[in-house]
mmCIF file of C-alpha atoms in Angstrom:
data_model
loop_
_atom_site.group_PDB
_atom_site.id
_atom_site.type_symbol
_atom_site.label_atom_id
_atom_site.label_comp_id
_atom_site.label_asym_id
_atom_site.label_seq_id
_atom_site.Cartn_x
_atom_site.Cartn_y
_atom_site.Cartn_z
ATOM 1 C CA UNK N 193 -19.080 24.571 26.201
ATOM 2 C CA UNK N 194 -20.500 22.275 29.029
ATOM 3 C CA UNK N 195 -18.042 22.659 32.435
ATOM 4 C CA UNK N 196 -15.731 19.824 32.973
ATOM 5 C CA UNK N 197 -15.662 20.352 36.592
ATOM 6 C CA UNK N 198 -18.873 19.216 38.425
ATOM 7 C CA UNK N 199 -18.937 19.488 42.203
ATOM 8 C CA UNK N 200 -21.686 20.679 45.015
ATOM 9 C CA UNK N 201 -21.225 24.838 44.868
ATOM 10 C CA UNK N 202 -23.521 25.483 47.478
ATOM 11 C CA UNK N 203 -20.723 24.424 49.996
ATOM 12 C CA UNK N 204 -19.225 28.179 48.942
ATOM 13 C CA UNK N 205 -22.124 29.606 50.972
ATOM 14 C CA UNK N 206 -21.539 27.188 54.004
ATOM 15 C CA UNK N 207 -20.236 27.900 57.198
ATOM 16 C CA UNK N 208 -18.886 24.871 58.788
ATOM 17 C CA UNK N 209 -18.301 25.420 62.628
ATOM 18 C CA UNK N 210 -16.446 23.319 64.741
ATOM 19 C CA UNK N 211 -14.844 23.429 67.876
ATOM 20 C CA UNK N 212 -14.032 24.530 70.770
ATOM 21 C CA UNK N 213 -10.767 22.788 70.836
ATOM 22 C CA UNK N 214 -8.752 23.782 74.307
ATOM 23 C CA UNK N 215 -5.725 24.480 73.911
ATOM 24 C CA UNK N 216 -3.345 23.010 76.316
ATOM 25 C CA UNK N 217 0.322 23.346 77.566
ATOM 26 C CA UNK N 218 1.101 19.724 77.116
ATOM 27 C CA UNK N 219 0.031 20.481 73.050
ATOM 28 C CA UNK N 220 1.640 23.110 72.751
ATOM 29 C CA UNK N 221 4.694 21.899 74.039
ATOM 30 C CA UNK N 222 4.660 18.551 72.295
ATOM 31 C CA UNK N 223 4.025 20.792 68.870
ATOM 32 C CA UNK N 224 7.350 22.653 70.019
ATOM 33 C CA UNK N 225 9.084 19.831 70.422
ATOM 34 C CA UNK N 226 8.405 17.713 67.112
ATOM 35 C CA UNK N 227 9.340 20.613 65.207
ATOM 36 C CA UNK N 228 12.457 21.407 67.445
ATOM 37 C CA UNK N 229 11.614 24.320 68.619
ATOM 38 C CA UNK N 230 13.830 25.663 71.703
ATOM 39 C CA UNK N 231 12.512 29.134 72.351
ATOM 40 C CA UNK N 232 11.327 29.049 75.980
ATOM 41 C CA UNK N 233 8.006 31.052 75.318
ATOM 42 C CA UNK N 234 6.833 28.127 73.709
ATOM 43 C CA UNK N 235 7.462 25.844 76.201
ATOM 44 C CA UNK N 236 8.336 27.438 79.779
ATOM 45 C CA UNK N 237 5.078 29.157 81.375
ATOM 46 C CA UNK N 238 8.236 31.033 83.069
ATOM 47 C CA UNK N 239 9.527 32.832 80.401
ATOM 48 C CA UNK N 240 5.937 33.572 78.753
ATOM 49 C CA UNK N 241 4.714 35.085 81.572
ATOM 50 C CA UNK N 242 8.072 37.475 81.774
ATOM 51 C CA UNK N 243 7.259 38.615 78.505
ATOM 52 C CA UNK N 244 4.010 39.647 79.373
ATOM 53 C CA UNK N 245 1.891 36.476 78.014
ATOM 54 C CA UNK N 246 -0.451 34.670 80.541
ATOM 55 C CA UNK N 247 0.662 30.908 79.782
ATOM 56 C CA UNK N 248 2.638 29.448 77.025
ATOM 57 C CA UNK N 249 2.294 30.420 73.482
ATOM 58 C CA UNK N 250 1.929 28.568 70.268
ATOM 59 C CA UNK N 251 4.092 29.038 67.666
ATOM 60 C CA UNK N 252 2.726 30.554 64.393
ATOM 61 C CA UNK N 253 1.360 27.326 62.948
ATOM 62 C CA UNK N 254 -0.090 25.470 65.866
ATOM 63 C CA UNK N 255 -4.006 26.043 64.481
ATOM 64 C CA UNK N 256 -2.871 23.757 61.837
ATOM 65 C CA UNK N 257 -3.199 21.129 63.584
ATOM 66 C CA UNK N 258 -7.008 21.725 64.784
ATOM 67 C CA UNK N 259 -7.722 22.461 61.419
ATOM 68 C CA UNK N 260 -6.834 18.376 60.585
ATOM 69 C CA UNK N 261 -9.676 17.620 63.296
ATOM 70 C CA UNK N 262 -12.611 19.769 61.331
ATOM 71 C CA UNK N 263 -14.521 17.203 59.455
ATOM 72 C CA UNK N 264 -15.085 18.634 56.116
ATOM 73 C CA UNK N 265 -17.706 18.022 53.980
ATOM 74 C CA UNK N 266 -17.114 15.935 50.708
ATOM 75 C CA UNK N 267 -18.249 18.122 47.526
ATOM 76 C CA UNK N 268 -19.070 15.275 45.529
ATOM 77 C CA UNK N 269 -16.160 16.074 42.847
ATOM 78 C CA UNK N 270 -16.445 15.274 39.122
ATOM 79 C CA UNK N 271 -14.715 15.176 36.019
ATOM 80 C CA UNK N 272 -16.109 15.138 32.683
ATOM 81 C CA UNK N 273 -18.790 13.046 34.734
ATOM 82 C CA UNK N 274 -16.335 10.841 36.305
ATOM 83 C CA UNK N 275 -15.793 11.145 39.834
ATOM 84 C CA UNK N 276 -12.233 12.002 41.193
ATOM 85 C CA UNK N 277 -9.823 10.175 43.483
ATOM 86 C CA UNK N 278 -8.646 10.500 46.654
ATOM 87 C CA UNK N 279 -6.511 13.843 47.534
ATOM 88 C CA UNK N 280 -3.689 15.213 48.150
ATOM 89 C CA UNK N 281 -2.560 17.816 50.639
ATOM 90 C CA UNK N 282 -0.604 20.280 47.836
ATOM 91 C CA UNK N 283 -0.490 23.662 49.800
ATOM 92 C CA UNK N 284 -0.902 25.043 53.210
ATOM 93 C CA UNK N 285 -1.250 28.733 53.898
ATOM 94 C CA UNK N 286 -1.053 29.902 57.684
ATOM 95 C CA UNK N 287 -2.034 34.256 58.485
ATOM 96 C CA UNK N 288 -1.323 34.707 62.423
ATOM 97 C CA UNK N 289 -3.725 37.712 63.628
ATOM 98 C CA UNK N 290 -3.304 37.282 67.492
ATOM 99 C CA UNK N 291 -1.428 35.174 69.547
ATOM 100 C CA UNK N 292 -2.576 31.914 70.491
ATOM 101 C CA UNK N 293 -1.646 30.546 74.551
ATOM 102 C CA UNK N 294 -2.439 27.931 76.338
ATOM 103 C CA UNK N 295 -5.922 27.952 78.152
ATOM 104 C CA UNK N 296 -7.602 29.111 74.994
ATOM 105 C CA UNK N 297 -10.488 27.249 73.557
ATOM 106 C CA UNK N 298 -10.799 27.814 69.672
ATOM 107 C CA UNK N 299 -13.793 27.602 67.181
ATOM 108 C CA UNK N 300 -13.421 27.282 63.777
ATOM 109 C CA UNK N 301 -15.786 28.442 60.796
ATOM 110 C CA UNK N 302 -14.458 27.081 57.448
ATOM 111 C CA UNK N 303 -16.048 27.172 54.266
ATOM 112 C CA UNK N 304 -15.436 25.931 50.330
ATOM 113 C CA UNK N 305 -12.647 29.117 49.276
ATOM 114 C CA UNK N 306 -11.577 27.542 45.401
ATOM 115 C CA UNK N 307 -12.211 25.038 43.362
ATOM 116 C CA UNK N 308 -10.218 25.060 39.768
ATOM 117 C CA UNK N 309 -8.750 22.591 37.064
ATOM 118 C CA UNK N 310 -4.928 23.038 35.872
ATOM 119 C CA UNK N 311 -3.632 21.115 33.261
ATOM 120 C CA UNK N 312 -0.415 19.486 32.058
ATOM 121 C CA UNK N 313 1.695 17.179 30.561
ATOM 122 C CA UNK N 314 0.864 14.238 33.096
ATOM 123 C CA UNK N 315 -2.864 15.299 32.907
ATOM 124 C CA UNK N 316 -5.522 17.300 34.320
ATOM 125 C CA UNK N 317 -5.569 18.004 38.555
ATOM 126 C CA UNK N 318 -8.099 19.805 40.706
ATOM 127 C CA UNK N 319 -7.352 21.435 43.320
ATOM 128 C CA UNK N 320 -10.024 22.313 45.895
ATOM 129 C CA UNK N 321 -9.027 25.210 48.497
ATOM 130 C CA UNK N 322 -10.772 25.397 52.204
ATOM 131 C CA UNK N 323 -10.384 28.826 54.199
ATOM 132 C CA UNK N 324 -10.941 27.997 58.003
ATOM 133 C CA UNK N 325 -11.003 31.228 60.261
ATOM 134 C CA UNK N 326 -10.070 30.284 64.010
ATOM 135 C CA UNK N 327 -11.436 32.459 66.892
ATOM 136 C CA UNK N 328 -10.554 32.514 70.645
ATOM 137 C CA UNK N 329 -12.903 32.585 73.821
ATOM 138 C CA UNK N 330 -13.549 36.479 73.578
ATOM 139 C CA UNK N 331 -14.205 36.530 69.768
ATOM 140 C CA UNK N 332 -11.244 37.727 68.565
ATOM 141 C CA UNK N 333 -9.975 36.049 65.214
ATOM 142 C CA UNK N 334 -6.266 34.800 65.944
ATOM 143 C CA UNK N 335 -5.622 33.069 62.409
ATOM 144 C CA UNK N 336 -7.140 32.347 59.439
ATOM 145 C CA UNK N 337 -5.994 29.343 57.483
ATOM 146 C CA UNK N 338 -6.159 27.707 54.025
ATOM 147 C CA UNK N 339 -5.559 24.194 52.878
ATOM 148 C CA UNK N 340 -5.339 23.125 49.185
ATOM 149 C CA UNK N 341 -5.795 19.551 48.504
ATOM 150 C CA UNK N 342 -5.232 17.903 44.709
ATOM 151 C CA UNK N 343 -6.481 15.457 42.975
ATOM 152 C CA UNK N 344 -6.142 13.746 39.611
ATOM 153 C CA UNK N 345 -8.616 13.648 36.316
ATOM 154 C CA UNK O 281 15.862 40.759 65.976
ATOM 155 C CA UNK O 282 16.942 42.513 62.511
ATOM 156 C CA UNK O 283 15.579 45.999 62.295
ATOM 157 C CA UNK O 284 13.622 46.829 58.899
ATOM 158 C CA UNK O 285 15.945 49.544 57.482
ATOM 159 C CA UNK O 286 18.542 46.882 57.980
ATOM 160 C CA UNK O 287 16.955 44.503 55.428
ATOM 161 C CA UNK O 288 17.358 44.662 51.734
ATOM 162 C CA UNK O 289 16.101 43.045 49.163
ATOM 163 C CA UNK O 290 18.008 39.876 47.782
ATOM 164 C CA UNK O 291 19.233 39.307 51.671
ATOM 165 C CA UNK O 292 19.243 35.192 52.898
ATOM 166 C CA UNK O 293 17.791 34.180 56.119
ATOM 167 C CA UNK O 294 19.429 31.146 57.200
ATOM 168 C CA UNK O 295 19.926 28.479 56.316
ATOM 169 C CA UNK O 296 18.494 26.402 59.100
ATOM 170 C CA UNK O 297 20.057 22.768 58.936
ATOM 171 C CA UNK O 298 17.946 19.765 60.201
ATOM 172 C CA UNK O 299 16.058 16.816 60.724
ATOM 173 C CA UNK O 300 12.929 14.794 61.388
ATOM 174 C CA UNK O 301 13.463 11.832 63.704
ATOM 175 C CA UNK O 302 11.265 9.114 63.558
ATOM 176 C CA UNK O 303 10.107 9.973 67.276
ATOM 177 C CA UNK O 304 9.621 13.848 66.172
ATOM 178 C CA UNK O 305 7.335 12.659 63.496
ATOM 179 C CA UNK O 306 5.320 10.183 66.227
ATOM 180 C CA UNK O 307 5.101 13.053 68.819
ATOM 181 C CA UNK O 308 3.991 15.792 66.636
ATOM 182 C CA UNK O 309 1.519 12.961 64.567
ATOM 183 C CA UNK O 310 -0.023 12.405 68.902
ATOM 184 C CA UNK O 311 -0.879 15.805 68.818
ATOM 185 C CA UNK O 312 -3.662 16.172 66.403
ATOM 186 C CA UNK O 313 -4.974 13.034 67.527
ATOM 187 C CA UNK O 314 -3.318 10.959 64.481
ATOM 188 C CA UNK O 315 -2.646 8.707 67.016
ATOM 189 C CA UNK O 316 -2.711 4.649 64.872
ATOM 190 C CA UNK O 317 0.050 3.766 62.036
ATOM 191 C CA UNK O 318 -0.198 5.840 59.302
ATOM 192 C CA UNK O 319 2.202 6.726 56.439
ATOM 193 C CA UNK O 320 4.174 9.251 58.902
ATOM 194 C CA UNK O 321 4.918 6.444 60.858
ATOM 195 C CA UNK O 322 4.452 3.224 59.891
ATOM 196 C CA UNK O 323 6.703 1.492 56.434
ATOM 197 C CA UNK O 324 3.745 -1.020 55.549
ATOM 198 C CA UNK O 325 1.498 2.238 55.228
ATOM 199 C CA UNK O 326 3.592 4.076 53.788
ATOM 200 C CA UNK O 327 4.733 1.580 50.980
ATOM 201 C CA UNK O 328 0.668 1.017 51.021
ATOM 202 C CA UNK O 329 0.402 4.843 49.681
ATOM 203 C CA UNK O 330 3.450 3.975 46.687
ATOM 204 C CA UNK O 331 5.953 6.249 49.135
ATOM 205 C CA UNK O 332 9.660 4.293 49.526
ATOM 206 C CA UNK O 333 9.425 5.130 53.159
ATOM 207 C CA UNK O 334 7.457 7.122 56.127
ATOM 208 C CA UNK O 335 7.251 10.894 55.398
ATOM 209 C CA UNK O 336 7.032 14.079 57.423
ATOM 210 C CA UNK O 337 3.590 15.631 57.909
ATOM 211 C CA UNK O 338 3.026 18.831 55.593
ATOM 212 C CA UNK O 339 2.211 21.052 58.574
ATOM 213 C CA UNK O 340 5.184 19.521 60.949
ATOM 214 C CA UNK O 341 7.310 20.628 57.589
ATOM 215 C CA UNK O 342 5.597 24.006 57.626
ATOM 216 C CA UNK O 343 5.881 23.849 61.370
ATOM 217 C CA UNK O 344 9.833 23.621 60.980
ATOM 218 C CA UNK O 345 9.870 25.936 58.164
ATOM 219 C CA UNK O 346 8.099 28.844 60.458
ATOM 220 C CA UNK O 347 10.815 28.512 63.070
ATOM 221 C CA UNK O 348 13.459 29.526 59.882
ATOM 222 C CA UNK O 349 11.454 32.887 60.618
ATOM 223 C CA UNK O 350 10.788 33.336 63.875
ATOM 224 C CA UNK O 351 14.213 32.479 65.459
ATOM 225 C CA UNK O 352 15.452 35.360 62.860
ATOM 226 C CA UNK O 353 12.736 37.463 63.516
ATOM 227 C CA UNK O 354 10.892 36.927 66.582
ATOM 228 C CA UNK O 355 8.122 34.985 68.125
ATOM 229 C CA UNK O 356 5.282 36.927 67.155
ATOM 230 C CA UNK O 357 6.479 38.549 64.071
ATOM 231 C CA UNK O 358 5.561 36.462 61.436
ATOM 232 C CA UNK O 359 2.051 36.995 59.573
ATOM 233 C CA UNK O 360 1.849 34.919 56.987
ATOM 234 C CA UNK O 361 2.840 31.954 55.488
ATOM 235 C CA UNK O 362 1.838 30.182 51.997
ATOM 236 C CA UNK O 363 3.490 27.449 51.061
ATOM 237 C CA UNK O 364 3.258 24.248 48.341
ATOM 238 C CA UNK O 365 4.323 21.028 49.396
ATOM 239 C CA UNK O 366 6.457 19.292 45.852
ATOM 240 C CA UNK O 367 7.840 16.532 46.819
ATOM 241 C CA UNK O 368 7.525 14.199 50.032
ATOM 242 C CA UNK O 369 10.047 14.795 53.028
ATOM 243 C CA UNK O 370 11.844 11.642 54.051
ATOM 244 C CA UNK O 371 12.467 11.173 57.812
ATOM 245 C CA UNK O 372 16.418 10.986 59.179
ATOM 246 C CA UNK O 373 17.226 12.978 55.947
ATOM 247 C CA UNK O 374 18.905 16.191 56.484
ATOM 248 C CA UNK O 375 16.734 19.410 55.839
ATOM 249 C CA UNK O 376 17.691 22.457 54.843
ATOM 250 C CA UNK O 377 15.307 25.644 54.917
ATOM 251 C CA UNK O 378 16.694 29.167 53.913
ATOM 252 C CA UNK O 379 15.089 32.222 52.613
ATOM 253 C CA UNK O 380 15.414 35.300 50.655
ATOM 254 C CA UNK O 381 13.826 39.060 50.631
ATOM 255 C CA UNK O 382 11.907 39.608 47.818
ATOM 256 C CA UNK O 383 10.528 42.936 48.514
ATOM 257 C CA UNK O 384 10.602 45.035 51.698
ATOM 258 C CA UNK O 385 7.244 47.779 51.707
ATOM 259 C CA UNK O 386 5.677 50.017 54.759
ATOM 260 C CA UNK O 387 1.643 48.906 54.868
ATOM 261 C CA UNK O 388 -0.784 50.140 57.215
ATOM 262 C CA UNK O 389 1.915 51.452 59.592
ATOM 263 C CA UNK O 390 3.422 48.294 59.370
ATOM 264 C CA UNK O 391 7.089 47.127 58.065
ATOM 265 C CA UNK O 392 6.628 44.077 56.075
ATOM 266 C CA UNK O 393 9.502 41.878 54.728
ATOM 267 C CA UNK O 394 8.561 39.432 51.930
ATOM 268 C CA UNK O 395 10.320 36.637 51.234
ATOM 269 C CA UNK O 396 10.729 33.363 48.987
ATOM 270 C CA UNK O 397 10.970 30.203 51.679
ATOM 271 C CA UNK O 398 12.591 26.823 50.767
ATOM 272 C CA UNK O 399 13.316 23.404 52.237
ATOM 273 C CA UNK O 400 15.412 21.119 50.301
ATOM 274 C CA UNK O 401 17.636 18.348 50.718
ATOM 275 C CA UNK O 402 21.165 17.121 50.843
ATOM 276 C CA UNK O 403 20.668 15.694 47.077
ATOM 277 C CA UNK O 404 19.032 19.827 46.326
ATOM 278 C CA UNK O 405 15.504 18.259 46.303
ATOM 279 C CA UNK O 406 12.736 20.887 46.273
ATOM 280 C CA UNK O 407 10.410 19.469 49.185
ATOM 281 C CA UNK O 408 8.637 22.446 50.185
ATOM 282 C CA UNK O 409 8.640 25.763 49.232
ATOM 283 C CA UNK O 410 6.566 29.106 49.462
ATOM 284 C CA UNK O 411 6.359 32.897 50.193
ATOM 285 C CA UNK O 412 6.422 34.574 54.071
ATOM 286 C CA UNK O 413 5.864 37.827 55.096
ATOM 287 C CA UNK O 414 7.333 39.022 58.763
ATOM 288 C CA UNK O 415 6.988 42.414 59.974
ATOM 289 C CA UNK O 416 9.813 44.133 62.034
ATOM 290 C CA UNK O 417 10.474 46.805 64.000
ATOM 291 C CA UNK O 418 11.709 50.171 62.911
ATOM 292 C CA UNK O 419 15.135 51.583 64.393
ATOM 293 C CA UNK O 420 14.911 53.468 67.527
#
């Protein structure tokens, strides 16, 4: 049986890099605050540094908002020939390696992770899966992130 | 901080009662350079995009949902989150995010805590919800 799903595969094999986005207090403490976060090592350079940091930190999700500024590529989705609507953002998935402070500068290098079909009573969706790995000034990998975006047959 | 041998399995973290205020949503939108109307922050766009109102950006919901974990656990202690966004979260609604051990395992010399992770709402809607694992110290 012919595939149902048509979109461009080579992007599995692609390494899109982007950055370096700086990381700054002011971010990091405007992050804090729209999530209501209190914890001073988020937002007092004071308190960070008397934990042993070297500026502020960013709490564990912070890269996922650099990963909304990495222009990904479009992989030309189809569906039994048809092409597919506009997305969704389903799923978010967020693995801290190393902490992330202010004064960084972060590159990222995301590629095509998953591409599959469920389907169900109010039709067929497709999800399509991008894996971005974020790396600091000195090379060290501090998170790697996936976002899953749906869309409808 | 909890130490590991102190968690079992079945245990609740939480729950962590809030909200997203229409500022919140504006401030946190600012930051990744979402800066004009959009259907976080603007009615017309958001009744544009068939929603009844503005909602709460996925990651500031998985933003809020981390801090369940960290103010139980620490700042740096949580590893990994995974989570699926159901439903859309309404601003000036109260949230509620809670958690519960699912399985508690030594890895790589580390102690990990799994857990299920959940944000609902006053009316027991099923926003958000996914799996976390923190790691924790041992006892002394």
């Amino acid at each position: 049986m012919a595939t149902e799903l048509d979109y461009d595969r080579s992007l599995h094999d692609k390494e899109h890099e982007a950055g370096p986005f700086e990381v700054t207090e002011s971010q990091i403490q405007a992050f804090s605050r729209g999530i209501a976060e209190t914890n001073p090592i988020y937002t007092d350079p004071a308190a960070a540094k008397a934990q042993g940091f070297r500026a502020i930190v960013a709490p564990p999700t912070f890269c996922t908002i650099m990963v909304r500024q990495v222009s990904l590529s479009d992989i030309n989705l189809k569906f039994n020939g048809a092409p597919m609507g506009g997305g969704m953002h389903a799923g978010q998935r967020v693995q801290s390696r190393a902490p992330i402070m202010a004064g960084d500068a972060l590159t990222a290098s995301s590629h095509l992770k998953d591409v599959y079909a469920k389907t169900g009573r109010s039709g067929t969706m497709v999800f399509i899966v991008w894996e971005t790995t974020f790396r600091n000034q000195d090379g060290t990998v501090v998170a790697d992130v996936q976002e899953s975006f749906v869309r409808r047959g | 901080m909890p130490y590991f041998e102190d968690v079992e399995l079945g245990d609740e973290i939480g729950p962590l009662q809030t909200e997203a205020t229409d500022y919140g949503v504006l401030e946190f939108c600012q930051v990744w350079d979402n800066r004009g109307p959009s259907r976080f922050t603007d009615q017309a766009m958001a009744e544009e995009s068939r929603l009844p109102g503005p909602i709460v950006p996925g990651i500031m919901s998985m933003g809020i949902m981390a801090r369940l974990l960290t103010d139980w656990a620490g700042t740096e202690a949580l590893k990994d989150l995974d989570i699926v966004f159901r439903q859309p979260v309404p601003h000036h609604k109260p949230l509620t995010i809670a958690a519960t051990v699912t399985d508690t395992r030594q890895e790589d010399g580390e102690n990990l805590v799994e857990c299920d992770i959940l944000m609902t709402g006053a009316e027991g809607e099923r926003y958000v919800g996914g799996k976390a694992i923190v790691v924790l110290p041992s006892k002394p």
